[in-house]
Amino acid sequence: MSLRLAPAVLICCALALSVLVAGCDRAPASSDYFPLASGQHWTYTETTERDNGQRSQRSLRLDNLGQDRLDDEPAWHRYSDDGMHYWLRSDDSGTYRVASRFELDEFYTPDATRRYVLKQPLSVGTSWQADTAPYLLERAQQFPPEIRHTHPAVPMVYRIEATDEAVDTGAGRFEHCLRVQGVAALHLYVDAATGWKDLPLITREWYCPGVGLVRLSREEHTASSFVTGGTLTLDLQSWP
């Protein structure tokens, strides 16, 4: 998540939430594909399928909470009901995260650099880098088992792979969507037989005009019995 995340919606004609509205003479803004206007919310089904056959499912909701001021500048506040707060901004370079906070933390943590969700131009080939962490990889004989506790920052390269895809979700069919792929490699000691190995971390995200993120998939696989991985998916069920 994957996570893996902001701006006011810009209006260039009567129906500005769609970048395909006839009469718009501007290039599509990243905020068209990642709207953060106050009051909007999204509900997803999150499904985790592990390589050892275990499967779990839960509901996840994201809410836009409006504008706050961070360092005397406006930032859009987004909350995930798994206990995470995010603050984002948007400009001509794209939409990017500037701070985050866990539910139990007293203060937010600013990002050292812009952590882009979508980078301009919104065209095939545009790429950027941001840190990620392994979501799914776990060691069988370690506490806590989650490898993200020992490897919290892995550089991932994101790239816009498509700009006009159709996506079927629980909330319906969406068209003219961006597909973003992120690729990283986690250099990890797997076991005595395998030794050190680069384990691929792959994220795919679909962003649709006027809606935002409609689907996400994250793949973290390994053939070792000492380290297990799997696949995580988010599928949009309802909005706004």
PDB file of C-alpha atoms in Angstrom:
ATOM      1  CA  MET A   1       0.000   0.000   0.000  1.00  0.00           C
ATOM      2  CA  SER A   2       0.840  -0.829  -1.632  1.00  0.00           C
ATOM      3  CA  LEU A   3       0.332   2.310  -0.112  1.00  0.00           C
ATOM      4  CA  ARG A   4       0.254   2.135  -1.150  1.00  0.00           C
ATOM      5  CA  LEU A   5      -1.150   8.891  -0.919  1.00  0.00           C
ATOM      6  CA  ALA A   6      -4.679  16.551  -2.336  1.00  0.00           C
ATOM      7  CA  PRO A   7      -6.051  19.605  -3.187  1.00  0.00           C
ATOM      8  CA  ALA A   8      -9.108  21.637  -4.006  1.00  0.00           C
ATOM      9  CA  VAL A   9     -10.889  20.571  -7.163  1.00  0.00           C
ATOM     10  CA  LEU A  10     -10.141  23.013  -9.982  1.00  0.00           C
ATOM     11  CA  ILE A  11     -13.110  24.118 -12.053  1.00  0.00           C
ATOM     12  CA  CYS A  12     -12.683  24.909 -15.698  1.00  0.00           C
ATOM     13  CA  CYS A  13     -16.256  24.322 -16.790  1.00  0.00           C
ATOM     14  CA  ALA A  14     -19.635  23.292 -15.464  1.00  0.00           C
ATOM     15  CA  LEU A  15     -18.704  19.715 -14.566  1.00  0.00           C
ATOM     16  CA  ALA A  16     -15.123  20.066 -13.442  1.00  0.00           C
ATOM     17  CA  LEU A  17     -14.841  16.746 -11.651  1.00  0.00           C
ATOM     18  CA  SER A  18     -14.441  14.991 -14.978  1.00  0.00           C
ATOM     19  CA  VAL A  19     -11.311  15.587 -16.985  1.00  0.00           C
ATOM     20  CA  LEU A  20     -13.241  14.573 -20.081  1.00  0.00           C
ATOM     21  CA  VAL A  21     -15.880  17.307 -19.975  1.00  0.00           C
ATOM     22  CA  ALA A  22     -16.217  19.030 -23.314  1.00  0.00           C
ATOM     23  CA  GLY A  23     -15.050  22.607 -23.266  1.00  0.00           C
ATOM     24  CA  CYS A  24     -12.204  22.186 -20.753  1.00  0.00           C
ATOM     25  CA  ASP A  25      -9.092  23.722 -22.194  1.00  0.00           C
ATOM     26  CA  ARG A  26      -6.655  22.772 -19.445  1.00  0.00           C
ATOM     27  CA  ALA A  27      -4.547  19.669 -18.974  1.00  0.00           C
ATOM     28  CA  PRO A  28      -6.004  17.246 -16.397  1.00  0.00           C
ATOM     29  CA  ALA A  29      -4.862  17.994 -12.854  1.00  0.00           C
ATOM     30  CA  SER A  30      -3.742  15.235 -10.524  1.00  0.00           C
ATOM     31  CA  SER A  31      -6.499  16.371  -8.160  1.00  0.00           C
ATOM     32  CA  ASP A  32      -9.071  15.250 -10.747  1.00  0.00           C
ATOM     33  CA  TYR A  33      -7.834  11.699 -10.123  1.00  0.00           C
ATOM     34  CA  PHE A  34      -7.305  12.105  -6.371  1.00  0.00           C
ATOM     35  CA  PRO A  35     -10.057  14.449  -5.095  1.00  0.00           C
ATOM     36  CA  LEU A  36      -9.804  15.652  -1.493  1.00  0.00           C
ATOM     37  CA  ALA A  37     -12.741  18.034  -1.194  1.00  0.00           C
ATOM     38  CA  SER A  38     -14.221  17.961   2.304  1.00  0.00           C
ATOM     39  CA  GLY A  39     -17.032  15.494   2.985  1.00  0.00           C
ATOM     40  CA  GLN A  40     -16.160  12.843   0.427  1.00  0.00           C
ATOM     41  CA  HIS A  41     -15.536   9.270   1.526  1.00  0.00           C
ATOM     42  CA  TRP A  42     -14.680   5.902  -0.015  1.00  0.00           C
ATOM     43  CA  THR A  43     -15.369   2.378   1.225  1.00  0.00           C
ATOM     44  CA  TYR A  44     -13.222  -0.537   0.021  1.00  0.00           C
ATOM     45  CA  THR A  45     -13.090  -4.269   0.530  1.00  0.00           C
ATOM     46  CA  GLU A  46      -9.551  -5.222   1.512  1.00  0.00           C
ATOM     47  CA  THR A  47      -8.644  -8.844   0.744  1.00  0.00           C
ATOM     48  CA  THR A  48      -5.409 -10.510   1.843  1.00  0.00           C
ATOM     49  CA  GLU A  49      -4.415 -13.873   0.355  1.00  0.00           C
ATOM     50  CA  ARG A  50      -1.225 -15.323   1.799  1.00  0.00           C
ATOM     51  CA  ASP A  51       1.075 -17.794   0.077  1.00  0.00           C
ATOM     52  CA  ASN A  52       0.356 -20.339   2.837  1.00  0.00           C
ATOM     53  CA  GLY A  53      -3.348 -20.389   1.889  1.00  0.00           C
ATOM     54  CA  GLN A  54      -4.699 -18.091   4.597  1.00  0.00           C
ATOM     55  CA  ARG A  55      -7.278 -15.558   3.442  1.00  0.00           C
ATOM     56  CA  SER A  56      -8.835 -12.619   5.256  1.00  0.00           C
ATOM     57  CA  GLN A  57     -11.150  -9.791   4.336  1.00  0.00           C
ATOM     58  CA  ARG A  58     -12.266  -6.549   5.930  1.00  0.00           C
ATOM     59  CA  SER A  59     -13.860  -3.200   5.097  1.00  0.00           C
ATOM     60  CA  LEU A  60     -11.756  -0.036   4.924  1.00  0.00           C
ATOM     61  CA  ARG A  61     -13.099   3.519   4.778  1.00  0.00           C
ATOM     62  CA  LEU A  62     -11.282   6.725   3.819  1.00  0.00           C
ATOM     63  CA  ASP A  63     -12.683  10.173   4.661  1.00  0.00           C
ATOM     64  CA  ASN A  64     -11.749  13.660   3.504  1.00  0.00           C
ATOM     65  CA  LEU A  65     -11.807  15.943   6.548  1.00  0.00           C
ATOM     66  CA  GLY A  66     -11.177  19.297   4.876  1.00  0.00           C
ATOM     67  CA  GLN A  67      -8.303  21.744   5.103  1.00  0.00           C
ATOM     68  CA  ASP A  68      -5.879  22.177   8.002  1.00  0.00           C
ATOM     69  CA  ARG A  69      -2.856  24.414   8.257  1.00  0.00           C
ATOM     70  CA  LEU A  70       0.555  22.782   8.468  1.00  0.00           C
ATOM     71  CA  ASP A  71       3.557  25.089   8.782  1.00  0.00           C
ATOM     72  CA  ASP A  72       1.259  28.033   7.999  1.00  0.00           C
ATOM     73  CA  GLU A  73       0.206  26.533   4.675  1.00  0.00           C
ATOM     74  CA  PRO A  74      -3.051  24.753   3.809  1.00  0.00           C
ATOM     75  CA  ALA A  75      -3.041  20.972   3.504  1.00  0.00           C
ATOM     76  CA  TRP A  76      -5.892  18.571   2.860  1.00  0.00           C
ATOM     77  CA  HIS A  77      -6.617  16.137   5.695  1.00  0.00           C
ATOM     78  CA  ARG A  78      -7.540  12.525   4.903  1.00  0.00           C
ATOM     79  CA  TYR A  79      -8.347   9.846   7.489  1.00  0.00           C
ATOM     80  CA  SER A  80      -8.314   6.058   7.147  1.00  0.00           C
ATOM     81  CA  ASP A  81     -10.377   4.096   9.665  1.00  0.00           C
ATOM     82  CA  ASP A  82      -7.418   1.808  10.302  1.00  0.00           C
ATOM     83  CA  GLY A  83      -6.119   4.709  12.387  1.00  0.00           C
ATOM     84  CA  MET A  84      -3.989   6.754   9.972  1.00  0.00           C
ATOM     85  CA  HIS A  85      -4.167  10.483   9.251  1.00  0.00           C
ATOM     86  CA  TYR A  86      -2.604  11.992   6.128  1.00  0.00           C
ATOM     87  CA  TRP A  87      -2.115  15.558   4.893  1.00  0.00           C
ATOM     88  CA  LEU A  88      -1.665  16.300   1.202  1.00  0.00           C
ATOM     89  CA  ARG A  89      -1.166  19.191  -1.171  1.00  0.00           C
ATOM     90  CA  SER A  90      -1.392  19.634  -4.916  1.00  0.00           C
ATOM     91  CA  ASP A  91       0.242  21.970  -7.420  1.00  0.00           C
ATOM     92  CA  ASP A  92       1.416  21.916 -11.022  1.00  0.00           C
ATOM     93  CA  SER A  93       3.916  19.152 -10.196  1.00  0.00           C
ATOM     94  CA  GLY A  94       1.241  16.739  -8.921  1.00  0.00           C
ATOM     95  CA  THR A  95      -0.478  15.566  -5.746  1.00  0.00           C
ATOM     96  CA  TYR A  96       1.776  14.672  -2.832  1.00  0.00           C
ATOM     97  CA  ARG A  97       1.688  13.782   0.862  1.00  0.00           C
ATOM     98  CA  VAL A  98       3.359  16.174   3.286  1.00  0.00           C
ATOM     99  CA  ALA A  99       2.688  14.578   6.704  1.00  0.00           C
ATOM    100  CA  SER A 100       1.126  11.606   8.487  1.00  0.00           C
ATOM    101  CA  ARG A 101       0.100  10.601  11.983  1.00  0.00           C
ATOM    102  CA  PHE A 102      -0.906   7.358  13.653  1.00  0.00           C
ATOM    103  CA  GLU A 103      -4.117   7.574  15.657  1.00  0.00           C
ATOM    104  CA  LEU A 104      -2.319   7.255  19.007  1.00  0.00           C
ATOM    105  CA  ASP A 105       0.476   9.719  18.216  1.00  0.00           C
ATOM    106  CA  GLU A 106       0.236  13.196  19.695  1.00  0.00           C
ATOM    107  CA  PHE A 107       1.842  15.001  16.760  1.00  0.00           C
ATOM    108  CA  TYR A 108       2.048  14.475  13.022  1.00  0.00           C
ATOM    109  CA  THR A 109       5.323  13.524  11.320  1.00  0.00           C
ATOM    110  CA  PRO A 110       6.247  15.706   8.337  1.00  0.00           C
ATOM    111  CA  ASP A 111       7.611  13.978   5.238  1.00  0.00           C
ATOM    112  CA  ALA A 112      11.225  14.920   4.572  1.00  0.00           C
ATOM    113  CA  THR A 113      10.483  15.317   0.855  1.00  0.00           C
ATOM    114  CA  ARG A 114       7.353  15.395  -1.254  1.00  0.00           C
ATOM    115  CA  ARG A 115       5.803  11.926  -1.289  1.00  0.00           C
ATOM    116  CA  TYR A 116       3.925  11.900  -4.581  1.00  0.00           C
ATOM    117  CA  VAL A 117       0.665  10.058  -5.094  1.00  0.00           C
ATOM    118  CA  LEU A 118       0.440  11.200  -8.715  1.00  0.00           C
ATOM    119  CA  LYS A 119       3.052  13.229 -10.542  1.00  0.00           C
ATOM    120  CA  GLN A 120       2.578  15.456 -13.546  1.00  0.00           C
ATOM    121  CA  PRO A 121       2.384  15.139 -16.458  1.00  0.00           C
ATOM    122  CA  LEU A 122      -0.356  12.527 -16.300  1.00  0.00           C
ATOM    123  CA  SER A 123       0.963  10.601 -19.270  1.00  0.00           C
ATOM    124  CA  VAL A 124       2.490   7.187 -19.897  1.00  0.00           C
ATOM    125  CA  GLY A 125       6.100   7.126 -18.775  1.00  0.00           C
ATOM    126  CA  THR A 126       5.943   9.700 -15.985  1.00  0.00           C
ATOM    127  CA  SER A 127       7.812   8.240 -13.013  1.00  0.00           C
ATOM    128  CA  TRP A 128       8.794   9.116  -9.468  1.00  0.00           C
ATOM    129  CA  GLN A 129      10.243   7.464  -6.382  1.00  0.00           C
ATOM    130  CA  ALA A 130       8.935   7.122  -2.818  1.00  0.00           C
ATOM    131  CA  ASP A 131       9.720   4.866   0.108  1.00  0.00           C
ATOM    132  CA  THR A 132       7.478   1.914   0.839  1.00  0.00           C
ATOM    133  CA  ALA A 133       7.557  -0.914   3.385  1.00  0.00           C
ATOM    134  CA  PRO A 134       6.733  -4.619   3.025  1.00  0.00           C
ATOM    135  CA  TYR A 135       3.035  -5.025   3.845  1.00  0.00           C
ATOM    136  CA  LEU A 136       2.755  -8.803   3.725  1.00  0.00           C
ATOM    137  CA  LEU A 137       6.147 -10.446   4.185  1.00  0.00           C
ATOM    138  CA  GLU A 138       6.487 -12.246   7.532  1.00  0.00           C
ATOM    139  CA  ARG A 139       9.064 -14.515   9.146  1.00  0.00           C
ATOM    140  CA  ALA A 140       7.757 -17.782  10.559  1.00  0.00           C
ATOM    141  CA  GLN A 141      10.025 -17.733  13.615  1.00  0.00           C
ATOM    142  CA  GLN A 142      10.293 -14.108  14.646  1.00  0.00           C
ATOM    143  CA  PHE A 143       8.373 -11.750  16.906  1.00  0.00           C
ATOM    144  CA  PRO A 144       6.898  -9.560  15.710  1.00  0.00           C
ATOM    145  CA  PRO A 145       6.727 -11.553  12.467  1.00  0.00           C
ATOM    146  CA  GLU A 146       6.156  -8.575  10.144  1.00  0.00           C
ATOM    147  CA  ILE A 147       9.319  -7.720   8.226  1.00  0.00           C
ATOM    148  CA  ARG A 148       8.263  -4.074   7.939  1.00  0.00           C
ATOM    149  CA  HIS A 149       9.450  -3.621  11.535  1.00  0.00           C
ATOM    150  CA  THR A 150      13.046  -4.347  10.471  1.00  0.00           C
ATOM    151  CA  HIS A 151      12.810  -2.897   6.943  1.00  0.00           C
ATOM    152  CA  PRO A 152      10.565   0.196   7.245  1.00  0.00           C
ATOM    153  CA  ALA A 153      11.889   2.052   4.185  1.00  0.00           C
ATOM    154  CA  VAL A 154      12.372   0.443   0.777  1.00  0.00           C
ATOM    155  CA  PRO A 155      12.678   2.724  -2.302  1.00  0.00           C
ATOM    156  CA  MET A 156       9.949   2.075  -4.864  1.00  0.00           C
ATOM    157  CA  VAL A 157       9.832   3.500  -8.396  1.00  0.00           C
ATOM    158  CA  TYR A 158       6.335   4.379  -9.615  1.00  0.00           C
ATOM    159  CA  ARG A 159       5.420   4.806 -13.272  1.00  0.00           C
ATOM    160  CA  ILE A 160       2.211   5.700 -15.090  1.00  0.00           C
ATOM    161  CA  GLU A 161       1.634   2.664 -17.321  1.00  0.00           C
ATOM    162  CA  ALA A 162      -1.729   3.554 -18.900  1.00  0.00           C
ATOM    163  CA  THR A 163      -4.094   6.527 -19.069  1.00  0.00           C
ATOM    164  CA  ASP A 164      -7.319   5.147 -20.541  1.00  0.00           C
ATOM    165  CA  GLU A 165      -8.225   1.897 -18.817  1.00  0.00           C
ATOM    166  CA  ALA A 166     -11.666   0.613 -17.786  1.00  0.00           C
ATOM    167  CA  VAL A 167     -11.982  -0.930 -14.316  1.00  0.00           C
ATOM    168  CA  ASP A 168     -14.849  -3.037 -12.928  1.00  0.00           C
ATOM    169  CA  THR A 169     -15.295  -2.771  -9.152  1.00  0.00           C
ATOM    170  CA  GLY A 170     -17.929  -3.451  -6.532  1.00  0.00           C
ATOM    171  CA  ALA A 171     -19.002   0.183  -6.941  1.00  0.00           C
ATOM    172  CA  GLY A 172     -19.447  -0.172 -10.693  1.00  0.00           C
ATOM    173  CA  ARG A 173     -17.481   0.297 -13.895  1.00  0.00           C
ATOM    174  CA  PHE A 174     -15.133   3.247 -14.295  1.00  0.00           C
ATOM    175  CA  GLU A 175     -13.481   4.384 -17.509  1.00  0.00           C
ATOM    176  CA  HIS A 176     -10.584   6.587 -18.665  1.00  0.00           C
ATOM    177  CA  CYS A 177      -8.534   5.593 -15.621  1.00  0.00           C
ATOM    178  CA  LEU A 178      -4.820   5.888 -14.922  1.00  0.00           C
ATOM    179  CA  ARG A 179      -2.877   2.762 -14.036  1.00  0.00           C
ATOM    180  CA  VAL A 180       0.224   3.317 -11.917  1.00  0.00           C
ATOM    181  CA  GLN A 181       2.730   0.562 -11.193  1.00  0.00           C
ATOM    182  CA  GLY A 182       5.323   0.625  -8.431  1.00  0.00           C
ATOM    183  CA  VAL A 183       8.299  -1.745  -8.353  1.00  0.00           C
ATOM    184  CA  ALA A 184      10.800  -2.291  -5.545  1.00  0.00           C
ATOM    185  CA  ALA A 185      13.215  -4.995  -4.426  1.00  0.00           C
ATOM    186  CA  LEU A 186      13.743  -5.966  -0.795  1.00  0.00           C
ATOM    187  CA  HIS A 187      17.210  -7.428  -0.201  1.00  0.00           C
ATOM    188  CA  LEU A 188      16.544 -10.001   2.501  1.00  0.00           C
ATOM    189  CA  TYR A 189      18.218 -12.994   4.112  1.00  0.00           C
ATOM    190  CA  VAL A 190      15.571 -15.638   3.415  1.00  0.00           C
ATOM    191  CA  ASP A 191      16.985 -18.860   4.873  1.00  0.00           C
ATOM    192  CA  ALA A 192      20.177 -20.928   5.062  1.00  0.00           C
ATOM    193  CA  ALA A 193      19.499 -22.677   1.747  1.00  0.00           C
ATOM    194  CA  THR A 194      18.552 -19.566  -0.209  1.00  0.00           C
ATOM    195  CA  GLY A 195      20.749 -16.987   1.498  1.00  0.00           C
ATOM    196  CA  TRP A 196      20.244 -13.362   0.493  1.00  0.00           C
ATOM    197  CA  LYS A 197      17.700 -12.643  -2.201  1.00  0.00           C
ATOM    198  CA  ASP A 198      15.996  -9.653  -3.820  1.00  0.00           C
ATOM    199  CA  LEU A 199      12.274 -10.117  -3.182  1.00  0.00           C
ATOM    200  CA  PRO A 200      10.039  -8.124  -5.547  1.00  0.00           C
ATOM    201  CA  LEU A 201       7.417  -5.746  -4.144  1.00  0.00           C
ATOM    202  CA  ILE A 202       4.894  -4.781  -6.826  1.00  0.00           C
ATOM    203  CA  THR A 203       2.017  -2.317  -6.473  1.00  0.00           C
ATOM    204  CA  ARG A 204      -0.642  -1.503  -9.087  1.00  0.00           C
ATOM    205  CA  GLU A 205      -3.096   1.359  -8.542  1.00  0.00           C
ATOM    206  CA  TRP A 206      -6.017   2.548 -10.669  1.00  0.00           C
ATOM    207  CA  TYR A 207      -7.166   6.180 -10.397  1.00  0.00           C
ATOM    208  CA  CYS A 208     -10.297   7.341 -12.206  1.00  0.00           C
ATOM    209  CA  PRO A 209     -11.409  10.920 -13.019  1.00  0.00           C
ATOM    210  CA  GLY A 210     -13.673  12.468 -10.410  1.00  0.00           C
ATOM    211  CA  VAL A 211     -13.495   9.359  -8.222  1.00  0.00           C
ATOM    212  CA  GLY A 212      -9.915   8.696  -7.172  1.00  0.00           C
ATOM    213  CA  LEU A 213      -8.462   5.322  -6.246  1.00  0.00           C
ATOM    214  CA  VAL A 214     -10.815   2.503  -7.294  1.00  0.00           C
ATOM    215  CA  ARG A 215      -8.506  -0.484  -7.069  1.00  0.00           C
ATOM    216  CA  LEU A 216      -5.104  -1.402  -5.647  1.00  0.00           C
ATOM    217  CA  SER A 217      -3.132  -4.629  -5.715  1.00  0.00           C
ATOM    218  CA  ARG A 218       0.085  -5.417  -3.877  1.00  0.00           C
ATOM    219  CA  GLU A 219       2.184  -8.530  -4.546  1.00  0.00           C
ATOM    220  CA  GLU A 220       4.930  -9.762  -2.227  1.00  0.00           C
ATOM    221  CA  HIS A 221       5.792 -13.392  -2.926  1.00  0.00           C
ATOM    222  CA  THR A 222       8.537 -15.773  -1.835  1.00  0.00           C
ATOM    223  CA  ALA A 223       8.968 -19.526  -2.225  1.00  0.00           C
ATOM    224  CA  SER A 224      10.572 -19.952   1.197  1.00  0.00           C
ATOM    225  CA  SER A 225       8.791 -21.721   4.060  1.00  0.00           C
ATOM    226  CA  PHE A 226      10.613 -19.443   6.518  1.00  0.00           C
ATOM    227  CA  VAL A 227       9.348 -16.210   4.945  1.00  0.00           C
ATOM    228  CA  THR A 228       5.761 -15.981   3.705  1.00  0.00           C
ATOM    229  CA  GLY A 229       4.165 -13.327   1.537  1.00  0.00           C
ATOM    230  CA  GLY A 230       1.024 -12.938  -0.487  1.00  0.00           C
ATOM    231  CA  THR A 231      -1.292 -10.559  -2.306  1.00  0.00           C
ATOM    232  CA  LEU A 232      -3.382  -7.686  -0.967  1.00  0.00           C
ATOM    233  CA  THR A 233      -6.168  -6.012  -2.953  1.00  0.00           C
ATOM    234  CA  LEU A 234      -8.431  -3.021  -2.386  1.00  0.00           C
ATOM    235  CA  ASP A 235     -11.683  -2.866  -4.352  1.00  0.00           C
ATOM    236  CA  LEU A 236     -13.976   0.168  -4.223  1.00  0.00           C
ATOM    237  CA  GLN A 237     -17.482  -0.633  -2.926  1.00  0.00           C
ATOM    238  CA  SER A 238     -19.071   2.809  -2.510  1.00  0.00           C
ATOM    239  CA  TRP A 239     -18.437   6.541  -2.914  1.00  0.00           C
ATOM    240  CA  PRO A 240     -18.763   9.416  -2.159  1.00  0.00           C
TER     241      PRO A 240
END
